[in-house]
Coordinates of C-alpha atoms and ligand atoms in Angstrom, one line a residue:
M22 CA 9.5 -37.8 -81.9
L23 CA 12.4 -40.6 -83.2
E24 CA 14.2 -42.6 -80.8
L25 CA 16.7 -45.4 -81.0
Q26 CA 17.8 -47.3 -78.5
G27 CA 20.8 -49.5 -78.4
I28 CA 20.1 -50.8 -82.1
S29 CA 21.8 -54.0 -83.4
T30 CA 21.2 -55.0 -86.9
Y31 CA 22.7 -58.0 -88.6
Y32 CA 22.9 -59.7 -92.0
G33 CA 23.4 -62.9 -91.1
K34 CA 26.4 -62.9 -89.2
I35 CA 27.6 -59.7 -90.1
R36 CA 26.8 -56.7 -87.7
A37 CA 25.8 -53.5 -89.5
L38 CA 24.8 -51.7 -86.4
D39 CA 26.2 -51.9 -83.4
D40 CA 24.4 -50.5 -80.1
L41 CA 23.4 -47.6 -81.9
S42 CA 21.1 -44.9 -79.8
L43 CA 20.0 -41.5 -81.2
R44 CA 17.3 -39.2 -80.7
V45 CA 15.6 -37.0 -83.5
E46 CA 13.2 -34.5 -81.6
R47 CA 10.1 -32.9 -83.0
G48 CA 10.6 -30.0 -85.5
E49 CA 14.4 -30.8 -85.7
I50 CA 16.3 -31.6 -89.0
V51 CA 19.4 -34.3 -87.8
A52 CA 22.1 -35.2 -89.9
L53 CA 23.7 -38.8 -90.0
I54 CA 27.0 -38.9 -91.9
G55 CA 29.0 -41.9 -92.3
A56 CA 31.3 -43.3 -95.1
N57 CA 30.3 -45.8 -97.7
G58 CA 29.3 -48.8 -95.6
A59 CA 29.3 -47.3 -92.4
G60 CA 25.6 -48.5 -91.8
K61 CA 23.4 -45.5 -92.9
T62 CA 21.3 -47.3 -95.0
T63 CA 20.7 -50.2 -92.6
A64 CA 19.6 -47.7 -89.7
L65 CA 16.8 -46.0 -92.0
R66 CA 16.1 -49.5 -93.0
T67 CA 15.6 -50.5 -89.4
I68 CA 13.7 -47.6 -88.8
S69 CA 11.1 -48.1 -91.3
G70 CA 10.6 -51.8 -90.5
L71 CA 12.4 -53.1 -93.6
L72 CA 15.2 -54.8 -91.5
R73 CA 14.4 -56.4 -88.0
P74 CA 17.1 -55.4 -85.4
R75 CA 18.3 -58.3 -83.1
A76 CA 18.7 -55.9 -80.1
G77 CA 17.2 -52.6 -79.2
R78 CA 14.2 -50.8 -79.7
V79 CA 12.5 -47.9 -82.1
L80 CA 10.3 -45.4 -80.8
F81 CA 8.1 -43.0 -82.5
A82 CA 5.9 -40.4 -81.4
D83 CA 6.0 -42.3 -77.7
R84 CA 5.2 -45.6 -79.3
D85 CA 7.4 -49.0 -79.8
I86 CA 7.5 -49.6 -83.7
T87 CA 10.0 -52.2 -83.6
R88 CA 8.1 -54.9 -84.8
W89 CA 5.7 -53.0 -86.8
P90 CA 5.4 -53.9 -90.3
P91 CA 6.5 -51.3 -93.1
D92 CA 2.6 -49.9 -94.1
R93 CA 1.8 -49.7 -90.4
I94 CA 4.7 -47.3 -90.0
V95 CA 4.2 -45.3 -92.7
A96 CA 0.4 -44.8 -91.9
A97 CA 1.8 -43.6 -88.4
G98 CA 3.2 -40.8 -90.0
L99 CA 6.9 -41.9 -90.7
A100 CA 8.1 -42.1 -94.6
H101 CA 11.0 -43.1 -96.1
C102 CA 12.7 -41.4 -99.1
P103 CA 15.3 -44.1 -100.3
E104 CA 18.6 -44.5 -101.4
G105 CA 18.9 -44.4 -105.4
R106 CA 15.2 -43.2 -105.6
Q107 CA 13.7 -46.4 -106.7
V108 CA 11.0 -45.0 -108.5
F109 CA 9.1 -47.4 -110.7
P110 CA 10.8 -46.8 -114.4
E111 CA 7.9 -48.1 -116.3
M112 CA 4.9 -46.2 -114.1
T113 CA 3.7 -42.9 -114.7
V114 CA 5.0 -39.9 -112.3
L115 CA 1.5 -39.5 -111.2
E116 CA 1.1 -43.8 -110.6
N117 CA 4.7 -43.5 -108.7
L118 CA 2.8 -40.3 -106.6
E119 CA -0.3 -42.3 -106.2
L120 CA 1.6 -45.7 -104.8
G121 CA 3.1 -43.5 -101.8
A122 CA -0.6 -42.5 -100.7
Y123 CA -1.6 -46.5 -100.7
T124 CA -1.5 -46.4 -96.6
R125 CA -3.7 -43.2 -96.6
P126 CA -6.4 -43.3 -99.4
A127 CA -8.3 -40.6 -97.8
V128 CA -5.6 -37.7 -98.0
T129 CA -4.5 -38.3 -102.0
G130 CA -6.3 -35.3 -103.2
A131 CA -4.7 -32.7 -101.1
Q132 CA -1.2 -34.1 -100.7
L133 CA -0.9 -34.3 -104.6
E134 CA -1.5 -30.6 -104.9
R135 CA 0.6 -30.0 -102.0
V136 CA 3.4 -32.1 -103.9
F137 CA 2.8 -30.4 -107.1
A138 CA 3.1 -27.0 -105.3
L139 CA 6.1 -28.2 -104.2
F140 CA 7.5 -29.5 -107.7
P141 CA 5.5 -27.8 -110.5
I142 CA 7.6 -29.8 -113.0
L143 CA 5.9 -33.1 -111.5
R144 CA 2.3 -31.7 -112.4
E145 CA 3.6 -31.1 -116.0
R146 CA 5.1 -34.3 -116.5
R147 CA 2.4 -36.3 -114.6
G148 CA 1.7 -38.6 -117.1
Q149 CA 5.2 -39.5 -118.4
R150 CA 7.0 -42.4 -117.7
A151 CA 9.3 -42.0 -114.5
G152 CA 12.2 -43.6 -116.1
S153 CA 12.2 -40.9 -118.8
L154 CA 12.8 -38.4 -116.2
S155 CA 16.1 -36.6 -115.4
G156 CA 17.9 -37.8 -112.1
G157 CA 17.4 -34.5 -110.4
E158 CA 13.7 -34.7 -111.5
Q159 CA 13.5 -38.4 -110.5
Q160 CA 14.6 -37.4 -106.8
M161 CA 12.0 -34.9 -106.7
L162 CA 9.5 -37.7 -107.5
A163 CA 10.9 -40.0 -104.8
I164 CA 10.7 -37.0 -102.4
G165 CA 7.2 -36.5 -103.6
R166 CA 5.9 -39.9 -103.3
A167 CA 7.1 -40.1 -99.6
L168 CA 5.0 -36.9 -99.0
M169 CA 2.1 -38.5 -100.7
A170 CA 1.7 -40.0 -97.2
D171 CA 1.4 -36.9 -95.3
P172 CA 4.7 -37.5 -92.9
R173 CA 5.1 -36.0 -89.9
L174 CA 8.9 -37.3 -89.9
I175 CA 10.6 -38.1 -93.2
L176 CA 14.4 -40.1 -93.4
F177 CA 16.2 -39.2 -96.4
D178 CA 19.0 -41.5 -97.3
E179 CA 21.5 -39.7 -99.6
P180 CA 19.2 -37.3 -101.5
S181 CA 22.2 -35.5 -103.2
L182 CA 23.9 -38.8 -104.3
G183 CA 24.9 -38.5 -108.1
L184 CA 23.3 -35.0 -108.7
A185 CA 24.5 -31.9 -110.0
P186 CA 25.5 -28.9 -107.4
V187 CA 22.3 -26.7 -108.6
I188 CA 20.2 -29.6 -108.1
V189 CA 21.5 -30.4 -104.5
R190 CA 20.5 -27.0 -104.0
E191 CA 17.1 -27.7 -105.2
V192 CA 16.9 -30.6 -102.8
A193 CA 18.2 -28.3 -100.1
R194 CA 15.4 -25.9 -100.6
V195 CA 12.8 -28.4 -100.4
I196 CA 14.0 -30.0 -97.4
E197 CA 14.2 -26.5 -95.6
T198 CA 10.6 -25.8 -96.9
L199 CA 9.2 -29.0 -95.3
H200 CA 10.9 -28.6 -92.3
R201 CA 9.5 -25.2 -92.1
G202 CA 6.1 -26.5 -92.9
G203 CA 6.5 -28.8 -89.4
T204 CA 8.1 -31.5 -90.9
T205 CA 10.9 -33.6 -88.9
V206 CA 13.8 -34.7 -91.0
L207 CA 16.4 -37.3 -90.2
L208 CA 18.8 -36.9 -93.2
V209 CA 21.6 -39.6 -94.2
E210 CA 24.4 -38.3 -96.3
Q211 CA 27.9 -39.5 -97.0
N212 CA 29.0 -35.8 -98.6
A213 CA 28.3 -33.8 -95.1
S214 CA 28.0 -30.5 -97.4
L215 CA 24.1 -31.0 -97.8
A216 CA 23.3 -32.2 -94.4
F217 CA 25.4 -29.5 -92.4
A218 CA 24.1 -26.7 -94.4
V219 CA 20.5 -27.4 -93.1
A220 CA 20.5 -29.6 -90.2
Q221 CA 20.8 -28.4 -86.4
R222 CA 22.2 -31.4 -85.1
G223 CA 24.1 -34.2 -86.3
Y224 CA 25.7 -37.9 -85.7
V225 CA 28.7 -39.8 -87.0
L226 CA 28.4 -43.2 -87.8
E227 CA 31.6 -45.4 -88.3
H228 CA 31.4 -49.3 -88.6
G229 CA 28.0 -49.3 -87.4
R230 CA 28.5 -47.2 -84.0
I231 CA 28.1 -43.6 -83.2
V232 CA 31.3 -42.0 -82.8
L233 CA 30.5 -38.5 -82.3
E234 CA 27.0 -36.3 -82.0
G235 CA 26.5 -32.4 -81.5
P236 CA 25.2 -29.2 -82.8
I237 CA 26.5 -28.9 -86.4
P238 CA 28.8 -25.9 -85.4
A239 CA 30.8 -28.3 -83.2
L240 CA 31.0 -31.0 -85.5
T241 CA 32.2 -28.8 -88.8
G242 CA 34.9 -27.4 -85.9
D243 CA 35.9 -31.0 -85.5
E244 CA 39.0 -31.8 -87.7
R245 CA 38.4 -35.5 -88.1
V246 CA 34.8 -34.6 -89.4
R247 CA 36.5 -31.9 -91.8
R248 CA 39.0 -34.5 -93.2
A249 CA 36.3 -37.5 -93.7
Y250 CA 33.3 -35.9 -94.6
L251 CA 34.0 -32.4 -95.5
G252 CA 36.8 -32.8 -98.3
G253 CA 39.3 -30.8 -96.1
Ligands
ATP1384 P1 26.2 -46.8 -98.4 O1 26.7 -44.9 -98.6 O2 27.2 -47.4 -99.3 O3 24.8 -46.6 -98.8 P2 25.8 -47.3 -95.8 O4 26.4 -46.6 -94.9 O5 24.4 -47.0 -96.1 O6 26.8 -47.2 -97.1 P3 24.9 -49.9 -95.4 O7 24.3 -50.1 -96.6 O8 23.9 -49.7 -94.5 O9 25.7 -48.9 -95.0 O10 25.9 -51.3 -94.7 C1 26.3 -51.2 -93.5 C2 27.2 -52.6 -93.7 O11 26.5 -54.0 -94.1 C3 28.3 -52.6 -95.1 O12 29.4 -53.4 -94.0 C4 27.6 -53.6 -95.8 O13 28.4 -54.4 -96.5 C5 26.9 -54.6 -95.0 N1 25.5 -54.8 -95.8 C6 24.6 -54.0 -96.4 N2 23.5 -54.6 -97.0 C7 23.9 -56.1 -96.8 C8 23.4 -57.2 -97.1 N3 21.8 -57.2 -98.0 N4 23.8 -58.4 -97.1 C9 25.1 -58.1 -96.4 N5 25.6 -57.6 -95.9 C10 25.2 -56.0 -96.3

């Protein structure tokens, strides 16, 4: 469903992604793990059209989306839930959610109900400023906003970052619920525990290159992965 072929992305002279190739099949949850600065966020921003790769192609649902603008990519069914949540703090919960649907105005009502069913707390807080929510609630809002576009594939950038373990479990539950509902997921994490708990397959990114890939049991059995990404 999603394929990166030989992607190289630069910031000026700095090469952040070096000949990166990966695939996500329809219905999969795929983990992309790597240390701080490995290039995970750059990979997601390249997929969603926020950065232009200098080489390589991004294919989504059999179409070459490499040079598409971000709004067209969202409208095609590929949503991005960014690192650090990036909700608009002065806007209400409802306004933040409505922004997520701007490429698909026709689906707004039904999607809003779907998001509220998944996150009842957002319904309760819909009139509240997003900046007044807790970190966990803001993460739910960021996920809800991505869902408003009714995506077929979601990119998650470190959704567990800075959250208490009980909230991380909630995030895992939500990702699994979406997956059961037919959504395909590419999940980026620095701490591999969440990613490995929900994903079927994974890639390890170091210095902009894929150094290891395989089914999750093979990755968790790898000594280097255990030491570098699982804290032992
Ligand atoms: P993190 O976990 O910190 O988000 P990451 O794996 O997502 O790390 P990226 O943010 O993609 O890593 O960064 C990859 C590399 O590109 C790093 O060396 C980083 O310093 C560099 N980089 C990222 N953003 C910029 C930028 N705007 N300008 C220049 N270099 C950048």
